[in-house]
XYZ file of N, CA, C and O in Angstrom:
668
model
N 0.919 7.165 20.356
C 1.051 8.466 19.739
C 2.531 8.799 19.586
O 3.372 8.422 20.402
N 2.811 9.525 18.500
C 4.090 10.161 18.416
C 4.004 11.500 17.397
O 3.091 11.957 16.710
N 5.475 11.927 17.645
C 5.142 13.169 16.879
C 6.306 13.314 15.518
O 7.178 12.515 15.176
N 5.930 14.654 14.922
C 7.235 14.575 13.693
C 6.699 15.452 12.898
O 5.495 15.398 12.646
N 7.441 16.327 12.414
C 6.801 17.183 11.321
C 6.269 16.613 9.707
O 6.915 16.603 8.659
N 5.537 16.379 9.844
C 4.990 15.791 8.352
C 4.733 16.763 7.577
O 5.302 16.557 6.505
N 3.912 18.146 7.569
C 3.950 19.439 6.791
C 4.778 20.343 6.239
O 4.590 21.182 5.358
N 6.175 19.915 7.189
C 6.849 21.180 7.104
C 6.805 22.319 7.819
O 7.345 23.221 7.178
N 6.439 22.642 8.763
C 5.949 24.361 8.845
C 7.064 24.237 10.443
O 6.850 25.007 11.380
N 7.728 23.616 10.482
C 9.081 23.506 11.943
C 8.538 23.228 12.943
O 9.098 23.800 13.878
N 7.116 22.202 13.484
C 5.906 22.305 14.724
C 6.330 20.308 14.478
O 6.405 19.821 13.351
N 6.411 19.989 14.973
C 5.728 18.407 15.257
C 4.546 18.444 15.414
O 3.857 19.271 16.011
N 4.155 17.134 14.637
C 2.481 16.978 14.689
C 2.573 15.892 15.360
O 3.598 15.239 15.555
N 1.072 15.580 15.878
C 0.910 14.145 16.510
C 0.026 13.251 15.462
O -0.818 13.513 14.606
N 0.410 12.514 15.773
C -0.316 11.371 15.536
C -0.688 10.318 16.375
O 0.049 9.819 17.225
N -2.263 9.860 16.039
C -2.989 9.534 17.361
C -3.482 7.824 16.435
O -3.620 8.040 15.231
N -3.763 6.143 16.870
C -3.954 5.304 16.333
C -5.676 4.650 17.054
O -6.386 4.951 18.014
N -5.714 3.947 16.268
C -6.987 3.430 16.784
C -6.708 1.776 15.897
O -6.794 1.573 14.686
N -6.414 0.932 16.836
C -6.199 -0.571 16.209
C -7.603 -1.021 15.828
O -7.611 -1.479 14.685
N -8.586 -1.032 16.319
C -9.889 -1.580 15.827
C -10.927 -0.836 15.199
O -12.126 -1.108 15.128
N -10.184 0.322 14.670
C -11.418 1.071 13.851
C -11.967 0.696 12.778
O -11.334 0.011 11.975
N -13.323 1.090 12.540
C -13.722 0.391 11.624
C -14.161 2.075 10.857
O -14.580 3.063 11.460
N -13.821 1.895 9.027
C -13.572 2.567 8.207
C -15.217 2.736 7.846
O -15.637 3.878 7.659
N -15.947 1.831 7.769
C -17.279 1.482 7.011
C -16.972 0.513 5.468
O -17.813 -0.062 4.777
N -15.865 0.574 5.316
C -15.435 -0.370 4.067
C -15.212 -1.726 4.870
O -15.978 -2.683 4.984
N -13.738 -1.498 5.477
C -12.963 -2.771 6.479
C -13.679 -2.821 8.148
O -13.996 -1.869 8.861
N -13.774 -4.240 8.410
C -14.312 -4.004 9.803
C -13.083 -4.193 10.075
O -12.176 -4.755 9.461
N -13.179 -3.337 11.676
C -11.137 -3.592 12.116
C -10.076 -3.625 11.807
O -9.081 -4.090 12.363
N -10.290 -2.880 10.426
C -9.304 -1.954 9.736
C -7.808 -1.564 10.537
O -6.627 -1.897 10.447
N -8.623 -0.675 11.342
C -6.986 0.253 11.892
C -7.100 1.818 11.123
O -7.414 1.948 9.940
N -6.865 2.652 11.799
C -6.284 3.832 11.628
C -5.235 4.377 11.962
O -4.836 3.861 13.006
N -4.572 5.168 11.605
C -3.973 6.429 12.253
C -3.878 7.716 11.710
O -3.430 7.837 10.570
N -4.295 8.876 12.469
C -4.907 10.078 11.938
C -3.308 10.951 11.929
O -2.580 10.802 12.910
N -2.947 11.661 11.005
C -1.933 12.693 11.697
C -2.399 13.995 11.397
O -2.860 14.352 10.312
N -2.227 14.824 12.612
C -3.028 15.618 13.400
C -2.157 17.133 12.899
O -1.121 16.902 13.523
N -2.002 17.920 12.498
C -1.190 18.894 12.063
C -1.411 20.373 12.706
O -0.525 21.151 13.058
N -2.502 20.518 12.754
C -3.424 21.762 13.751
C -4.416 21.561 14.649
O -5.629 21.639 14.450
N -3.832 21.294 15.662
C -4.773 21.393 16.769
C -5.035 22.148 17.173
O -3.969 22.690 16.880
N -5.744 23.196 17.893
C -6.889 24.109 18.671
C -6.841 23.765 20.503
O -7.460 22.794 20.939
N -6.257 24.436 21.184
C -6.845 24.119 22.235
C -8.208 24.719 22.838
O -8.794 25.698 22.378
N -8.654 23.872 24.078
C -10.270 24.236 24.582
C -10.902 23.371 24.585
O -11.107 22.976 25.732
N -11.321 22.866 23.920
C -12.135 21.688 23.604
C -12.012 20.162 23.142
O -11.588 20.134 21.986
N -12.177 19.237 23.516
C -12.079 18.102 22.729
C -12.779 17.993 21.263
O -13.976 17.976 20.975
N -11.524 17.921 20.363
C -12.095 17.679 19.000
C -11.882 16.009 18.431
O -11.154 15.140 18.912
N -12.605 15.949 17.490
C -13.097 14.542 17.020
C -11.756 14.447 15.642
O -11.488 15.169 14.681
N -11.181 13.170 16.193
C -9.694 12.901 15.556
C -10.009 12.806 14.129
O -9.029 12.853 13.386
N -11.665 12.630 13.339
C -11.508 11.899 12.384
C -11.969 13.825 11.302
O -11.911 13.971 10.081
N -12.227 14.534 11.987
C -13.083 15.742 11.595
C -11.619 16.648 11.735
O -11.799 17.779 11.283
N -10.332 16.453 12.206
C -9.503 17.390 12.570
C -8.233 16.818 11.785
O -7.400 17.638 11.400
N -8.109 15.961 11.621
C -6.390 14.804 10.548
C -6.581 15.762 9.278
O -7.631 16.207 8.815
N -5.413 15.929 8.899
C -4.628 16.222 7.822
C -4.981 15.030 6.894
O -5.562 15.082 5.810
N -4.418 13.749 7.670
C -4.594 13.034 7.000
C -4.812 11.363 7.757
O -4.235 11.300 8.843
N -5.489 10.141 7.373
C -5.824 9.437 7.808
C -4.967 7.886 6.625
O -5.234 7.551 5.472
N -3.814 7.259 7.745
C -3.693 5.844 7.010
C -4.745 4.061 7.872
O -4.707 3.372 8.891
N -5.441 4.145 6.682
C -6.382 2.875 6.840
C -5.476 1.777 6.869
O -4.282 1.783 6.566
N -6.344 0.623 7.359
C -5.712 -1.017 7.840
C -6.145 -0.735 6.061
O -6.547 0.311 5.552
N -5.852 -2.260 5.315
C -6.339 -2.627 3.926
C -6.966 -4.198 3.986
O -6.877 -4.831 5.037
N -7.403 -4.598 3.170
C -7.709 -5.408 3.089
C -7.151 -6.592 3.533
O -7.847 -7.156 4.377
N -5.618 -7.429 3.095
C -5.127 -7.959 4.013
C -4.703 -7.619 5.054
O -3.795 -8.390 5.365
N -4.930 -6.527 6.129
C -5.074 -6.803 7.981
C -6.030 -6.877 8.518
O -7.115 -6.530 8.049
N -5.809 -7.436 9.832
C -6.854 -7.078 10.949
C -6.797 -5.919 11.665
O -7.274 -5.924 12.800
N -6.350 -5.015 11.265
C -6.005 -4.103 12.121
C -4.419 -3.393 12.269
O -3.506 -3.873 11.598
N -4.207 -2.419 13.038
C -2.849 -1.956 12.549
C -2.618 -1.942 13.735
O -2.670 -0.783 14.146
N -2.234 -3.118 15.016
C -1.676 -3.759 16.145
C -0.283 -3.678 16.053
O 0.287 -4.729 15.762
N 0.499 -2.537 16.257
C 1.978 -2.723 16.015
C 2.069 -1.068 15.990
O 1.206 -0.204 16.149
N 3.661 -0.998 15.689
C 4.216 0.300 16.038
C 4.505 1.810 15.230
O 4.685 1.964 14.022
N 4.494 2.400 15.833
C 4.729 3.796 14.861
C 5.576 4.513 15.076
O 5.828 4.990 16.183
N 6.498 4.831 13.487
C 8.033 5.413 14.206
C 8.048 6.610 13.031
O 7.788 6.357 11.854
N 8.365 7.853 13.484
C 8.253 8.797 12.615
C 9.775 9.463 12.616
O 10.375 9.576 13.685
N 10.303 9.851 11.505
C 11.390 10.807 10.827
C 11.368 10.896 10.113
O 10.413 10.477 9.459
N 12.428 11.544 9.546
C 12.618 12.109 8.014
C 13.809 11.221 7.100
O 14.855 11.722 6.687
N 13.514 10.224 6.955
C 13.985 9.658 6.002
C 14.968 9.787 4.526
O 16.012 9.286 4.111
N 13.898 10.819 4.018
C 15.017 11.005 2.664
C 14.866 12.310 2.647
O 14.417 12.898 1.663
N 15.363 13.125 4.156
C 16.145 14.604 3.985
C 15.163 15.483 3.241
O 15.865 16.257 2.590
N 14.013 15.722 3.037
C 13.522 16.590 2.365
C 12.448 17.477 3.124
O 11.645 18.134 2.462
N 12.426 17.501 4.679
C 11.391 18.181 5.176
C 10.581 18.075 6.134
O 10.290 18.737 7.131
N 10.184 16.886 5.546
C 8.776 16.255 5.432
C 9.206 15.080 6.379
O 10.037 14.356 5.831
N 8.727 14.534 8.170
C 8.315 13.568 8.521
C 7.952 12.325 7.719
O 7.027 12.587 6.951
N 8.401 10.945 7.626
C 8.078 10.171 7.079
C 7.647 9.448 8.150
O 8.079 9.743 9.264
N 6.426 8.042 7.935
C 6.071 7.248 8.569
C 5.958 5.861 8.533
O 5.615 5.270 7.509
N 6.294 5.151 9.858
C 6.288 4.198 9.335
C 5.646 3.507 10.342
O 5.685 3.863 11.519
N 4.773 2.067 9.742
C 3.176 1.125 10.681
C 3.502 0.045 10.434
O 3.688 -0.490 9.341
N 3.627 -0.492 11.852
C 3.569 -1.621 12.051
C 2.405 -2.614 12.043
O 1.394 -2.180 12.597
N 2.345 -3.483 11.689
C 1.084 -4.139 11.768
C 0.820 -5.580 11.935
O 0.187 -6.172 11.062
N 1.370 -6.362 13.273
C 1.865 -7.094 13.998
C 1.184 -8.424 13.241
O 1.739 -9.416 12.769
N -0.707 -7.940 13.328
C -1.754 -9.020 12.386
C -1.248 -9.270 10.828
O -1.873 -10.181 10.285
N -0.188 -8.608 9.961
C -0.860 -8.705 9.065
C -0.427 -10.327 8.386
O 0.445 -11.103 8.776
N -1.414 -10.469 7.225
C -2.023 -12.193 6.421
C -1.191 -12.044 5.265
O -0.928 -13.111 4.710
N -0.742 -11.089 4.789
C -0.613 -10.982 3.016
C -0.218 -12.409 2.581
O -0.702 -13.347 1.947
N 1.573 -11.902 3.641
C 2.261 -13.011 2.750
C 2.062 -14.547 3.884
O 2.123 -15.644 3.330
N 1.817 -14.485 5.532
C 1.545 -15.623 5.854
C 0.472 -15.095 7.533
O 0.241 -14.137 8.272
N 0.234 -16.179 7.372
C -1.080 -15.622 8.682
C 0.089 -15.045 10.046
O 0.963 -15.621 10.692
N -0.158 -14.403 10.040
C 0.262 -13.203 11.193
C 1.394 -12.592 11.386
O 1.820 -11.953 12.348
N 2.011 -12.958 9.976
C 3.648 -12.617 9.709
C 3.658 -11.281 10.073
O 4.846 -11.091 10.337
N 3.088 -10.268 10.247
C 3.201 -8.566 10.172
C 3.624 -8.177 8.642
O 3.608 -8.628 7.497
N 3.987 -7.116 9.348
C 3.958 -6.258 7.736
C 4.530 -4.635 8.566
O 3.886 -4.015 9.413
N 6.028 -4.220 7.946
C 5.681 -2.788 8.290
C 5.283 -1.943 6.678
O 5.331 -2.353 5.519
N 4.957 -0.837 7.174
C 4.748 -0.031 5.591
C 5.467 1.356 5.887
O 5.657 1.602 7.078
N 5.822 2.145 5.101
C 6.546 3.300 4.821
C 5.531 4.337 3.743
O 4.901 4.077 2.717
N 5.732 5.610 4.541
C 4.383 6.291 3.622
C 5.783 8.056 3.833
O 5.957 8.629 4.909
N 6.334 8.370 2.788
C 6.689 9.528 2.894
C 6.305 10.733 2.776
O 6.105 11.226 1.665
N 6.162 11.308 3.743
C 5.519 12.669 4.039
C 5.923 13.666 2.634
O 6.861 13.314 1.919
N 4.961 15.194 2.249
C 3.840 15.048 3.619
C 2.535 14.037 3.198
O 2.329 13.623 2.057
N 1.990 13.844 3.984
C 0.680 13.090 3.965
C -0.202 14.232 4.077
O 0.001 15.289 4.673
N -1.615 13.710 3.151
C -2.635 14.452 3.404
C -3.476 13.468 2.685
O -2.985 12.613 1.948
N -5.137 13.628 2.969
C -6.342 12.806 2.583
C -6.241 11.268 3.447
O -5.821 11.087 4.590
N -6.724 10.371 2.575
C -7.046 8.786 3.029
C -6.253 8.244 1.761
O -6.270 8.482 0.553
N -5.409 7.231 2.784
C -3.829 6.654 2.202
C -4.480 5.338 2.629
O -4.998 5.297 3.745
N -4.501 4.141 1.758
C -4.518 2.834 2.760
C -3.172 2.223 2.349
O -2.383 2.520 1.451
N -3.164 1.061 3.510
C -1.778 0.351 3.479
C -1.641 -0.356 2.938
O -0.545 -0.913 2.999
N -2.795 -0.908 1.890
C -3.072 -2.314 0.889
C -2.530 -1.411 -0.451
O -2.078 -2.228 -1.254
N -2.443 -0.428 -0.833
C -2.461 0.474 -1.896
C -1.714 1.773 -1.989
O -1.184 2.184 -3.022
N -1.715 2.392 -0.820
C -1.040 3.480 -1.140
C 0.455 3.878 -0.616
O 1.133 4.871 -0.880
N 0.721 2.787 0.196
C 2.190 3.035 0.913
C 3.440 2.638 -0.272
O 3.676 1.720 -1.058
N 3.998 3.822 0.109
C 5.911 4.186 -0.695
C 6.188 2.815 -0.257
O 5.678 2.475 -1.324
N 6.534 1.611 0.337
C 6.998 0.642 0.378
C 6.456 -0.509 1.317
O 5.779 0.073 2.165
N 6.435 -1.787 1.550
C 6.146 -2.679 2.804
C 7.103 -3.534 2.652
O 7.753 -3.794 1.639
N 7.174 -4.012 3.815
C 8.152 -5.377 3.637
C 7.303 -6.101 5.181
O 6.686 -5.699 6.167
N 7.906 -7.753 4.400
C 7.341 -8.578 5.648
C 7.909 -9.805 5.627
O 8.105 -10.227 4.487
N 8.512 -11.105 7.245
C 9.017 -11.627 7.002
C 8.661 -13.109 5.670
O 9.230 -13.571 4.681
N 7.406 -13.369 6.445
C 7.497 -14.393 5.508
C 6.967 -15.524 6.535
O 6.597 -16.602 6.072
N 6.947 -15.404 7.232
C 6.629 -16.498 8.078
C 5.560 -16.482 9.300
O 5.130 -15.557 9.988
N 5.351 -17.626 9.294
C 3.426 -17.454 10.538
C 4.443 -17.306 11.601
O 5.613 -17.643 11.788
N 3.320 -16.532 12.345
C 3.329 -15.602 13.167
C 4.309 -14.712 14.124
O 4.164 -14.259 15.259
N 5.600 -14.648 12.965
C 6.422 -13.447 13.214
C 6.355 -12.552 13.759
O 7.361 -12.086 14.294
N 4.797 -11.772 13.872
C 4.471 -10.545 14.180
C 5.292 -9.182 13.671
O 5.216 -8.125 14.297
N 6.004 -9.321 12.584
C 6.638 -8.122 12.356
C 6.086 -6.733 12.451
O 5.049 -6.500 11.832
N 6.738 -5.635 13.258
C 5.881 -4.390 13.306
C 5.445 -4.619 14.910
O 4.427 -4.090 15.358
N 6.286 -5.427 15.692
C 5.720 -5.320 17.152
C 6.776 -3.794 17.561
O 6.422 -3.151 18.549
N 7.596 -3.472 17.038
C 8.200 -2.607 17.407
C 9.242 -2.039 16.429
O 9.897 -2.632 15.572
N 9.232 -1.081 16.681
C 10.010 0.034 15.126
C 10.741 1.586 15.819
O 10.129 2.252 16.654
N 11.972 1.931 15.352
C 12.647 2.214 15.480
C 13.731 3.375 14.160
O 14.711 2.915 13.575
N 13.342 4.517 14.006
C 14.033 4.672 13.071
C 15.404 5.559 13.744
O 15.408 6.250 14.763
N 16.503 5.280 12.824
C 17.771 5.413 13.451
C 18.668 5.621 12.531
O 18.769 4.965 11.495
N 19.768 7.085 13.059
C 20.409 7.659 11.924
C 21.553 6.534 11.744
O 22.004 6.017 12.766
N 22.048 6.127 10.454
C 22.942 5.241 9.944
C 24.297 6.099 9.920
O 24.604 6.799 8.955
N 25.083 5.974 11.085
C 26.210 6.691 11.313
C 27.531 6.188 9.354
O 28.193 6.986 8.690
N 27.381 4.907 9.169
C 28.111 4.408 8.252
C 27.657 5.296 6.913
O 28.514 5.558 6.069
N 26.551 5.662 6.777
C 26.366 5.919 5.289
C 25.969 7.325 5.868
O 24.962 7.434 6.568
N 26.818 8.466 5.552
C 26.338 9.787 5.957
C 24.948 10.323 5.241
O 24.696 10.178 4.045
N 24.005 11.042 6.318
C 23.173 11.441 5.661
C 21.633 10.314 5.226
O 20.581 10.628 4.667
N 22.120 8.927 5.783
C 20.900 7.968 5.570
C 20.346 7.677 7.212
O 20.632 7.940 8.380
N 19.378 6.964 6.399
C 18.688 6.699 7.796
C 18.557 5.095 7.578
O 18.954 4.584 6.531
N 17.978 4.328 8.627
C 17.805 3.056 8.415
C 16.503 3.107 9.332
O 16.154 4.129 9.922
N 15.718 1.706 9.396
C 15.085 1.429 10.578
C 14.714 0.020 10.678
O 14.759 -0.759 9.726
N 14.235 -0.373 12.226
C 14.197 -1.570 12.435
C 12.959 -2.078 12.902
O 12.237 -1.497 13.713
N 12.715 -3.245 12.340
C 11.372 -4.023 13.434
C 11.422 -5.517 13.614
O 11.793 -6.350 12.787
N 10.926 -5.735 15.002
C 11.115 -6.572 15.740
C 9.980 -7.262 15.305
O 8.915 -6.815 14.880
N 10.650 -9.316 15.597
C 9.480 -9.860 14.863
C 9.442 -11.061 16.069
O 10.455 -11.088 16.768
N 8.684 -11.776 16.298
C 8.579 -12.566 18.138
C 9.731 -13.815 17.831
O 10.642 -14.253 18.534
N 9.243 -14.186 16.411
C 9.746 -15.791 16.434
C 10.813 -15.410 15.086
O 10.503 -14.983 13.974
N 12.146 -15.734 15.636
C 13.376 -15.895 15.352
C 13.510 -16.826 13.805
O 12.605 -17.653 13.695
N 14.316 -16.797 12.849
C 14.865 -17.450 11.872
C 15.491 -18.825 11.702
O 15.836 -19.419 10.680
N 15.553 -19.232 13.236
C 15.698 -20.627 13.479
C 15.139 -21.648 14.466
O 15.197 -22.866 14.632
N 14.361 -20.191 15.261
C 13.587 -21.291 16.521
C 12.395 -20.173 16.659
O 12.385 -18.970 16.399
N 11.212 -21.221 17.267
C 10.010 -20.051 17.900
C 10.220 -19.651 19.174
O 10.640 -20.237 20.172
N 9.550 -17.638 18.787
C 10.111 -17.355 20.023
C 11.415 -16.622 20.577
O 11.513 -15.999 21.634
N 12.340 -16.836 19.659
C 13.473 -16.305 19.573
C 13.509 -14.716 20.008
O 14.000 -14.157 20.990
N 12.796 -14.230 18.883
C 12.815 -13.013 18.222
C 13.937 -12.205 17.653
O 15.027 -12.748 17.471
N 13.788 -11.217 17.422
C 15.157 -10.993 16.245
C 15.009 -9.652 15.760
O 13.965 -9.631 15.107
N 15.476 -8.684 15.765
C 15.919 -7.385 15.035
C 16.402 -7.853 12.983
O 17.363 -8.405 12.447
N 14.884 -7.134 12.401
C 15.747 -6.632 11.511
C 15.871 -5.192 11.001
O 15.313 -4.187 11.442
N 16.767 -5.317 9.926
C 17.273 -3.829 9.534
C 17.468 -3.545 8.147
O 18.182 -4.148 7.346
N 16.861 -2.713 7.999
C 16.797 -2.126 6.002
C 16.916 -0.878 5.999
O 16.387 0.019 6.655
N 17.925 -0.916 4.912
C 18.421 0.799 4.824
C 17.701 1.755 3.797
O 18.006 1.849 2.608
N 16.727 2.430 4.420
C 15.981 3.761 3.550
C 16.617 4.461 3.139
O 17.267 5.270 3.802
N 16.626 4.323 1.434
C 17.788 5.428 0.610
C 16.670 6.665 -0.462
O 17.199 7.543 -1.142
């Protein structure tokens, strides 16, 4: 879980994940709900209470990897970003992160509806084991962020930080 204003209204919302949910389309999809008004008292049902809900897509197994929320391009609005350690697109288990800029609302999937993805390229990288967004002191006013992938650019295993600058 993490939090971040995705609406606007000056409150951090949470956002809550579920790696093996199943949609009724994808089995083991992946979710993550972001949560904007909660109610205290009672336990409410994450899928009856989200603003808004991002689905696994067709190429993942699931959305096994990390979630890093800010505001990206200065306008308000929480941006998000999913890791997804499984994903196949471009090679079996390379990961995949995706970028979805707030605000969010309805059912977004990550095969289709995300502002951007990137992924390394290589079996079983795992990109999206971990994410990080972080103000870019060099370029005033930007942000960058990073994700960690297991097996390195010249050996397995390694692992390795990379970094792309959100403009």
């Amino acid at each position: 879980m993490d939090g971040g204003d995705v609406d606007g209204d000056g409150r951090d919302d949470l956002f809550a994940q579920a790696p093996g949910y199943d949609d009724g389309a994808d089995s083991n999809a992946g979710a993550t709900w972001v949560l904007t008004e909660l109610s205290g008292g009672s336990i409410q049902r994450v899928d009856t209470v989200a603003t808004a809900v991002i689905l696994g897509g067709y190429y993942t197994s699931g959305e096994e990897g990390a979630l890093a929320v800010g505001d990206l391009d200065h306008d308000g609005h929480a941006d998000v970003l999913l890791g997804n350690t499984d994903d196949d697109e471009v090679a079996l288990n390379a990961g995949a992160v995706y970028l979805a800029y707030g605000p969010l609302s309805g059912t977004l999937r990550v095969a289709t509806d995300m502002d951007a993805s990137c992924s390394t390229g290589g079996s079983y990288d795992q990109l999206g084991d971990a994410l990080a967004i972080v103000e870019d002191s060099s370029v005033a006013g930007h942000f960058a962020f990073s994700g960690i992938s297991l097996d390195g650019p010249t050996s397995s295993g390694q692992g390795v930080a990379w970094l792309w600058a959100a403009r």
